mmCIF file with all atom_site columns, C-alpha atoms in Angstrom:
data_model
loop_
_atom_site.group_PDB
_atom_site.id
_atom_site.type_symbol
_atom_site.label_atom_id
_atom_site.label_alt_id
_atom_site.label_comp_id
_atom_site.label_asym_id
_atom_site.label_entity_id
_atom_site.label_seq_id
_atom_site.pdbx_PDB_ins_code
_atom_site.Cartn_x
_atom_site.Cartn_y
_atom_site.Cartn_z
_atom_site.occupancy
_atom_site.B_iso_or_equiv
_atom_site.pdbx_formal_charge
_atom_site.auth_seq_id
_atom_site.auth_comp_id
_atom_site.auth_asym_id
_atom_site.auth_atom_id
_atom_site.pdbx_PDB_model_num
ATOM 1   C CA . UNK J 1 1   ? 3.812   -2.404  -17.301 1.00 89.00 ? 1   UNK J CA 1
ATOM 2   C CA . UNK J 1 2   ? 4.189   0.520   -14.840 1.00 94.00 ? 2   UNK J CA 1
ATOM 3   C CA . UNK J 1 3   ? 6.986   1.550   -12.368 1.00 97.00 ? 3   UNK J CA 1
ATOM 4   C CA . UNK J 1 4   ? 6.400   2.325   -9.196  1.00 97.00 ? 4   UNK J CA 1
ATOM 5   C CA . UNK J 1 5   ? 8.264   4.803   -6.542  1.00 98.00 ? 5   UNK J CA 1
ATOM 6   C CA . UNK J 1 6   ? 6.871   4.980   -2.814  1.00 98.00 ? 6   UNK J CA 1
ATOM 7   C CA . UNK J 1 7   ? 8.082   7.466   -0.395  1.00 98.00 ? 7   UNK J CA 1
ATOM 8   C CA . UNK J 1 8   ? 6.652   8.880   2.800   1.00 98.00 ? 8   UNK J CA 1
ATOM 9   C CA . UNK J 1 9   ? 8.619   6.306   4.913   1.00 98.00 ? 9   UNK J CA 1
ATOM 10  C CA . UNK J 1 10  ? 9.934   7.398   8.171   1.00 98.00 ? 10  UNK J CA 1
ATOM 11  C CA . UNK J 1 11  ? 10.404  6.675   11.896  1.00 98.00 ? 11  UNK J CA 1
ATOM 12  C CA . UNK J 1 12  ? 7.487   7.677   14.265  1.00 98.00 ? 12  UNK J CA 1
ATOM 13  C CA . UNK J 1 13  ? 5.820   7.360   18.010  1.00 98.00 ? 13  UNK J CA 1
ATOM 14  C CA . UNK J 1 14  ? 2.833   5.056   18.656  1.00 98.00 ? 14  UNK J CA 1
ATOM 15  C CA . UNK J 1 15  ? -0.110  7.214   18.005  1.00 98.00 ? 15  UNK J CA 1
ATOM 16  C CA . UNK J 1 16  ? 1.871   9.187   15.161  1.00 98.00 ? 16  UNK J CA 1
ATOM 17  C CA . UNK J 1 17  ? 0.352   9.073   11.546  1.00 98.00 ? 17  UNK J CA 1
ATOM 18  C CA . UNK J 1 18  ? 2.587   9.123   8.050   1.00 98.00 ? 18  UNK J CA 1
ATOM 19  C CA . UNK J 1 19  ? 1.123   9.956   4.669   1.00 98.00 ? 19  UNK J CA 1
ATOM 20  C CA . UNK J 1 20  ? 3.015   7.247   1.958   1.00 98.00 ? 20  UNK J CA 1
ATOM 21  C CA . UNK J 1 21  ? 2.671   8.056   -1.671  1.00 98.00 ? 21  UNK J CA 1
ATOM 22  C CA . UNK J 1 22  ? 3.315   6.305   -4.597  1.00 98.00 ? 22  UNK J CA 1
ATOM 23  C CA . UNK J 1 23  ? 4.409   7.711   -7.996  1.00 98.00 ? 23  UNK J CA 1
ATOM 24  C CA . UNK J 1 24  ? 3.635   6.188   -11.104 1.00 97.00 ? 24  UNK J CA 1
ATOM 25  C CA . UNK J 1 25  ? 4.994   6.080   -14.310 1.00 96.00 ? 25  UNK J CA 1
ATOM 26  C CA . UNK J 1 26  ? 4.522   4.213   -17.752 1.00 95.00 ? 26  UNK J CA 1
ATOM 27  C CA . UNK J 1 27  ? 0.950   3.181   -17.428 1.00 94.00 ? 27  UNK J CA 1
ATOM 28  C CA . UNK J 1 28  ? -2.058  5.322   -15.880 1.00 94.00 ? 28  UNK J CA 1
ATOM 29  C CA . UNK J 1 29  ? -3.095  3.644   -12.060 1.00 94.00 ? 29  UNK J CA 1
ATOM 30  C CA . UNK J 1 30  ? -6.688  4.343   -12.941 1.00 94.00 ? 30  UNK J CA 1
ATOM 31  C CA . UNK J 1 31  ? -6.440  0.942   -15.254 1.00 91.00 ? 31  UNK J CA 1
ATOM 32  C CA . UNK J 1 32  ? -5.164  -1.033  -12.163 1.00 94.00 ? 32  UNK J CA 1
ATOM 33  C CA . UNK J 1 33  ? -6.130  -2.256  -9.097  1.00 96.00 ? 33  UNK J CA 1
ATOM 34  C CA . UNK J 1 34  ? -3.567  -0.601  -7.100  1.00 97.00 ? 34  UNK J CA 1
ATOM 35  C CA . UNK J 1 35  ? -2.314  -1.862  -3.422  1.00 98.00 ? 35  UNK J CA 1
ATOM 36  C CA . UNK J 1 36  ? -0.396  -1.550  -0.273  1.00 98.00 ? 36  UNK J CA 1
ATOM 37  C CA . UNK J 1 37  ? 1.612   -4.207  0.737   1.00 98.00 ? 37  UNK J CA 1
ATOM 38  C CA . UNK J 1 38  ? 3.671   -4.737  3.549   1.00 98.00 ? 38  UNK J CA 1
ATOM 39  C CA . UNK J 1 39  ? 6.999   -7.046  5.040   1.00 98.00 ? 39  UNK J CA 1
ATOM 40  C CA . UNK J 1 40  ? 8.059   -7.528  8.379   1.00 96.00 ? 40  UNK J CA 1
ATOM 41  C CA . UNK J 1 41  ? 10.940  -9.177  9.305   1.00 92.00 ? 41  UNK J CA 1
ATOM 42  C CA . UNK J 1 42  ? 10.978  -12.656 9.090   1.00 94.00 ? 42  UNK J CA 1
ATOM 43  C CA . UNK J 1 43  ? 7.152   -12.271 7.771   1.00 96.00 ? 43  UNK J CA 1
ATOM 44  C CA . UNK J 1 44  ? 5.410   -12.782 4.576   1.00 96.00 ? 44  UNK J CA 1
ATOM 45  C CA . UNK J 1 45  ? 4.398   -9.695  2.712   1.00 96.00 ? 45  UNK J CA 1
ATOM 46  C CA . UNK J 1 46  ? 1.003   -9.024  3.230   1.00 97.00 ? 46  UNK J CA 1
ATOM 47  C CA . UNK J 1 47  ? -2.031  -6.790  1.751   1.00 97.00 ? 47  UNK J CA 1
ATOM 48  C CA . UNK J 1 48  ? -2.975  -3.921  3.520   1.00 97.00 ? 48  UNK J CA 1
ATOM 49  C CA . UNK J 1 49  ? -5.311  -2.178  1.556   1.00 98.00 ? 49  UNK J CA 1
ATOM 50  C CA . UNK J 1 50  ? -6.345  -2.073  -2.170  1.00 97.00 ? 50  UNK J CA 1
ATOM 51  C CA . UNK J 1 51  ? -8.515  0.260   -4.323  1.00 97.00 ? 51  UNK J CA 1
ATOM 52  C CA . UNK J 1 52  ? -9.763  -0.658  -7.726  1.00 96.00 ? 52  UNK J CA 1
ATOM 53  C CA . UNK J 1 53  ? -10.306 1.171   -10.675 1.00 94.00 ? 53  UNK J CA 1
ATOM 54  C CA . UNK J 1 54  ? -13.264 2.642   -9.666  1.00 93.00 ? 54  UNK J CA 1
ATOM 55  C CA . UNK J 1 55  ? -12.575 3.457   -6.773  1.00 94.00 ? 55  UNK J CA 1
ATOM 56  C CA . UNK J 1 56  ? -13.811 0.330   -4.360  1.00 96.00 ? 56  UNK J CA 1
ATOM 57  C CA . UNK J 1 57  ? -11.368 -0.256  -0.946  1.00 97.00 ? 57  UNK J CA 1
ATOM 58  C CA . UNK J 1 58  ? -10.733 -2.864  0.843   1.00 97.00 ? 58  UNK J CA 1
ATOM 59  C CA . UNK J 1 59  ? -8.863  -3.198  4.167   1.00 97.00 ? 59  UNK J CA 1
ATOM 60  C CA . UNK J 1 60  ? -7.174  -5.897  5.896   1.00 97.00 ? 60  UNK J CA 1
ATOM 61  C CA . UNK J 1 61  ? -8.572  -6.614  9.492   1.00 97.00 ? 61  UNK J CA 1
ATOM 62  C CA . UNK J 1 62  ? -5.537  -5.294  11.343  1.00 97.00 ? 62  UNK J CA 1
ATOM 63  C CA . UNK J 1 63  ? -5.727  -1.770  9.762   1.00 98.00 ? 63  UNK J CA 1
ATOM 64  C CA . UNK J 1 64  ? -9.827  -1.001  9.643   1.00 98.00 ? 64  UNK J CA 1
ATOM 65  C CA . UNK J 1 65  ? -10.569 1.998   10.756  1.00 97.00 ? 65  UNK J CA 1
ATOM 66  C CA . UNK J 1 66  ? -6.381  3.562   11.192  1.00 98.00 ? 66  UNK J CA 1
ATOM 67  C CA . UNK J 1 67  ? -5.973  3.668   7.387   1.00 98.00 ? 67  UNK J CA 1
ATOM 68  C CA . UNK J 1 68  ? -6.846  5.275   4.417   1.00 98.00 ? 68  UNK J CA 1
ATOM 69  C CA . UNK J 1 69  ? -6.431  4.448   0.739   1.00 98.00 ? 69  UNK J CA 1
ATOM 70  C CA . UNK J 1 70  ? -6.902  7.145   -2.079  1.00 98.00 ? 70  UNK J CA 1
ATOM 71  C CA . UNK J 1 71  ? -5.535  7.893   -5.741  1.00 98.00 ? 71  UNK J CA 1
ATOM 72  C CA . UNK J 1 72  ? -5.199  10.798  -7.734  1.00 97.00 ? 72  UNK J CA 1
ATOM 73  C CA . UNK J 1 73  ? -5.477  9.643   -11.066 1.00 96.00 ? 73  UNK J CA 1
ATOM 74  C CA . UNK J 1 74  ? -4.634  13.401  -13.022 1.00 97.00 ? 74  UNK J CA 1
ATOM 75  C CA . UNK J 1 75  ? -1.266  13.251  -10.772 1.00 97.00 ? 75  UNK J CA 1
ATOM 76  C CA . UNK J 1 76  ? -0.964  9.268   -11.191 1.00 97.00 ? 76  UNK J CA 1
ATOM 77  C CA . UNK J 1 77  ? 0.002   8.330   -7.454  1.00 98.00 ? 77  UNK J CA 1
ATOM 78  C CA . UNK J 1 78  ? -1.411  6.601   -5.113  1.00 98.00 ? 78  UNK J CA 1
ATOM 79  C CA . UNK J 1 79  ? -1.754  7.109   -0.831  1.00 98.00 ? 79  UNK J CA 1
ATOM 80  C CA . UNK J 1 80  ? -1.979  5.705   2.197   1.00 98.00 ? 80  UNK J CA 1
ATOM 81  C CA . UNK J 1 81  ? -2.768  7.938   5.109   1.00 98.00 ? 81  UNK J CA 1
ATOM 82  C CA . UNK J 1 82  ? -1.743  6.000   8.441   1.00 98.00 ? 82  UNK J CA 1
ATOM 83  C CA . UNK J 1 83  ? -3.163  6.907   11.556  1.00 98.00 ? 83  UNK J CA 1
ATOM 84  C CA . UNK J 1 84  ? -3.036  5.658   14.970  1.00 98.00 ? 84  UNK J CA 1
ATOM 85  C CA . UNK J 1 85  ? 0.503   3.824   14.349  1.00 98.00 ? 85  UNK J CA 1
ATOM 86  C CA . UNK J 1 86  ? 1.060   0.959   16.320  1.00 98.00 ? 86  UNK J CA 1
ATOM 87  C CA . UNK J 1 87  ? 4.745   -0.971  16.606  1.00 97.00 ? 87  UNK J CA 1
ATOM 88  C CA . UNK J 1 88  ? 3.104   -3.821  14.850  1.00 97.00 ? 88  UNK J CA 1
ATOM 89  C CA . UNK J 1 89  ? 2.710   -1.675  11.798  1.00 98.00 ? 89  UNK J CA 1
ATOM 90  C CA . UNK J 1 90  ? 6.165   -1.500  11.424  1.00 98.00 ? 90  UNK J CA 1
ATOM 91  C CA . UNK J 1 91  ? 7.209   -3.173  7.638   1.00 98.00 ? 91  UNK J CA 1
ATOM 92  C CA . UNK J 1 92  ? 8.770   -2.460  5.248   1.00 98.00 ? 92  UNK J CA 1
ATOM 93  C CA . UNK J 1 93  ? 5.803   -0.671  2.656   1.00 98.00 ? 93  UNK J CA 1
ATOM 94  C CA . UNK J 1 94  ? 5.443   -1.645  -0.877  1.00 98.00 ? 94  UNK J CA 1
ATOM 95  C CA . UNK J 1 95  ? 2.633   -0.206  -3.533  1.00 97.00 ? 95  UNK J CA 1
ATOM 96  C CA . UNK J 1 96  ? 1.567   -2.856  -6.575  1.00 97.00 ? 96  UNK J CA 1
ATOM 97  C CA . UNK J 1 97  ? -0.654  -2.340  -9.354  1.00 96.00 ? 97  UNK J CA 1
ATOM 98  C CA . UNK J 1 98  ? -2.357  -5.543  -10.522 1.00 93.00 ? 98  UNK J CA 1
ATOM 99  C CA . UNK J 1 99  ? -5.812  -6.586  -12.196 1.00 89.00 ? 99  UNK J CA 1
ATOM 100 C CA . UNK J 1 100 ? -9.536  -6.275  -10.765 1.00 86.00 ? 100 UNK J CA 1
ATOM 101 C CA . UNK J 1 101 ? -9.146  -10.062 -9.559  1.00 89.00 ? 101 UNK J CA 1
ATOM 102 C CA . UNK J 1 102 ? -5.715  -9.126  -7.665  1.00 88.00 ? 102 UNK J CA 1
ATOM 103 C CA . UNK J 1 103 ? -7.060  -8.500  -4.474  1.00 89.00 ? 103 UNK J CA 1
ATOM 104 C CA . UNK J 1 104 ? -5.154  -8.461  -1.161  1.00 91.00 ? 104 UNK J CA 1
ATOM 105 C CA . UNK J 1 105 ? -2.977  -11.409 -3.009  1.00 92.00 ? 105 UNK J CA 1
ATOM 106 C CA . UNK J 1 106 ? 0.435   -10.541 -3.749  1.00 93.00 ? 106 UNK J CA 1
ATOM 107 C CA . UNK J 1 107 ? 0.982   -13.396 -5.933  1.00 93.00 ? 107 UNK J CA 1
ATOM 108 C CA . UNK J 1 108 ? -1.426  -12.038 -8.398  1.00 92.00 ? 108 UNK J CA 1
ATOM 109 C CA . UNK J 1 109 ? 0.883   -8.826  -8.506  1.00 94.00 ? 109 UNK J CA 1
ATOM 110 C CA . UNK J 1 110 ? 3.632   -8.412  -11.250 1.00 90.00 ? 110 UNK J CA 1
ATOM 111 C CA . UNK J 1 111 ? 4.641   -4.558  -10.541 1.00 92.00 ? 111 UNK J CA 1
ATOM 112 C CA . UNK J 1 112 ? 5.899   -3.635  -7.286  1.00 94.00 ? 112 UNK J CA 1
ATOM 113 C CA . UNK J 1 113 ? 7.929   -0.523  -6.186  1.00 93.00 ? 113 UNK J CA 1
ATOM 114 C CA . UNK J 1 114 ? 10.995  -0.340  -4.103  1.00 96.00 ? 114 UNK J CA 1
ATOM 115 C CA . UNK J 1 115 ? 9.691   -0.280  -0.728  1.00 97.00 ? 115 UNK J CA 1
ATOM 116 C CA . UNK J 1 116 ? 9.707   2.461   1.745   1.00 98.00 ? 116 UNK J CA 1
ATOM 117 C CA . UNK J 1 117 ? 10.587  2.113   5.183   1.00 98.00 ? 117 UNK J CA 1
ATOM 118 C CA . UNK J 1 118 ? 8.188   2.633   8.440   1.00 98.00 ? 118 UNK J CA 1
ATOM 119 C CA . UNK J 1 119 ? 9.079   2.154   12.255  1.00 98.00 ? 119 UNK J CA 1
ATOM 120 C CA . UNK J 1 120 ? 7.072   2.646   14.851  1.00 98.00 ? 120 UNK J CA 1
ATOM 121 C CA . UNK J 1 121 ? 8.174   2.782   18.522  1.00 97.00 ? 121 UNK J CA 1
ATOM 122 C CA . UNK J 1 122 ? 6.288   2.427   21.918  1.00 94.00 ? 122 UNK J CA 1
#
């Protein structure tokens, strides 16, 4: 098992960019796949972007190209650089660590962090 703490979270523009992070503890992220999720109002949560343990990404359609998944495995946190903000990308932002089969599928995801907050306005 590993805990999870995002932060990063924050109000912003259209056009704006935010750097999220996600702290781990209990477990070292380089034996997970480790993802971004995110919840809209009224919306199921949804994958955003995932990186395995070797360091393979994977983006969802909506985000190609505007974001950025990394790790830092000697400081045992995870990133996602957001660029290009649009309102749609507003969610609340979750980070789960899960197996190489997890995927983008938050059902196959047992260890989830608290959120962290990101608005976007036009």
């Amino acid at each position: 098992q590993v805990q999870l703490v995002e932060s990063g979270g924050g109000s912003v523009q259209a056009g704006g960019s935010l750097r999220l992070s996600c702290v781990a503890s209990g477990n070292s992220i380089s034996s997970y796949r480790m993802t971004w999720f995110r919840q809209a109002p009224g919306k199921e949560r949804e994958g955003v972007a995932t990186i395995t343990s070797g360091g393979n990404t994977v983006y969802a359609d909506s985000v190609k190209g505007r974001f950025t998944i990394s790790k830092d495995n000697a400081k045992n946190t995870l990133y996602l650089q957001m660029n290009n903000l649009k309102p749609e990308d507003t969610a609340m932002y979750y980070c789960a660590a899960g197996s190489f089969y997890s995927g983008l599928d938050r059902r196959r995801y047992n260890d989830w962090g608290q959120g962290t907050q990101v608005t976007v306005s036009s």
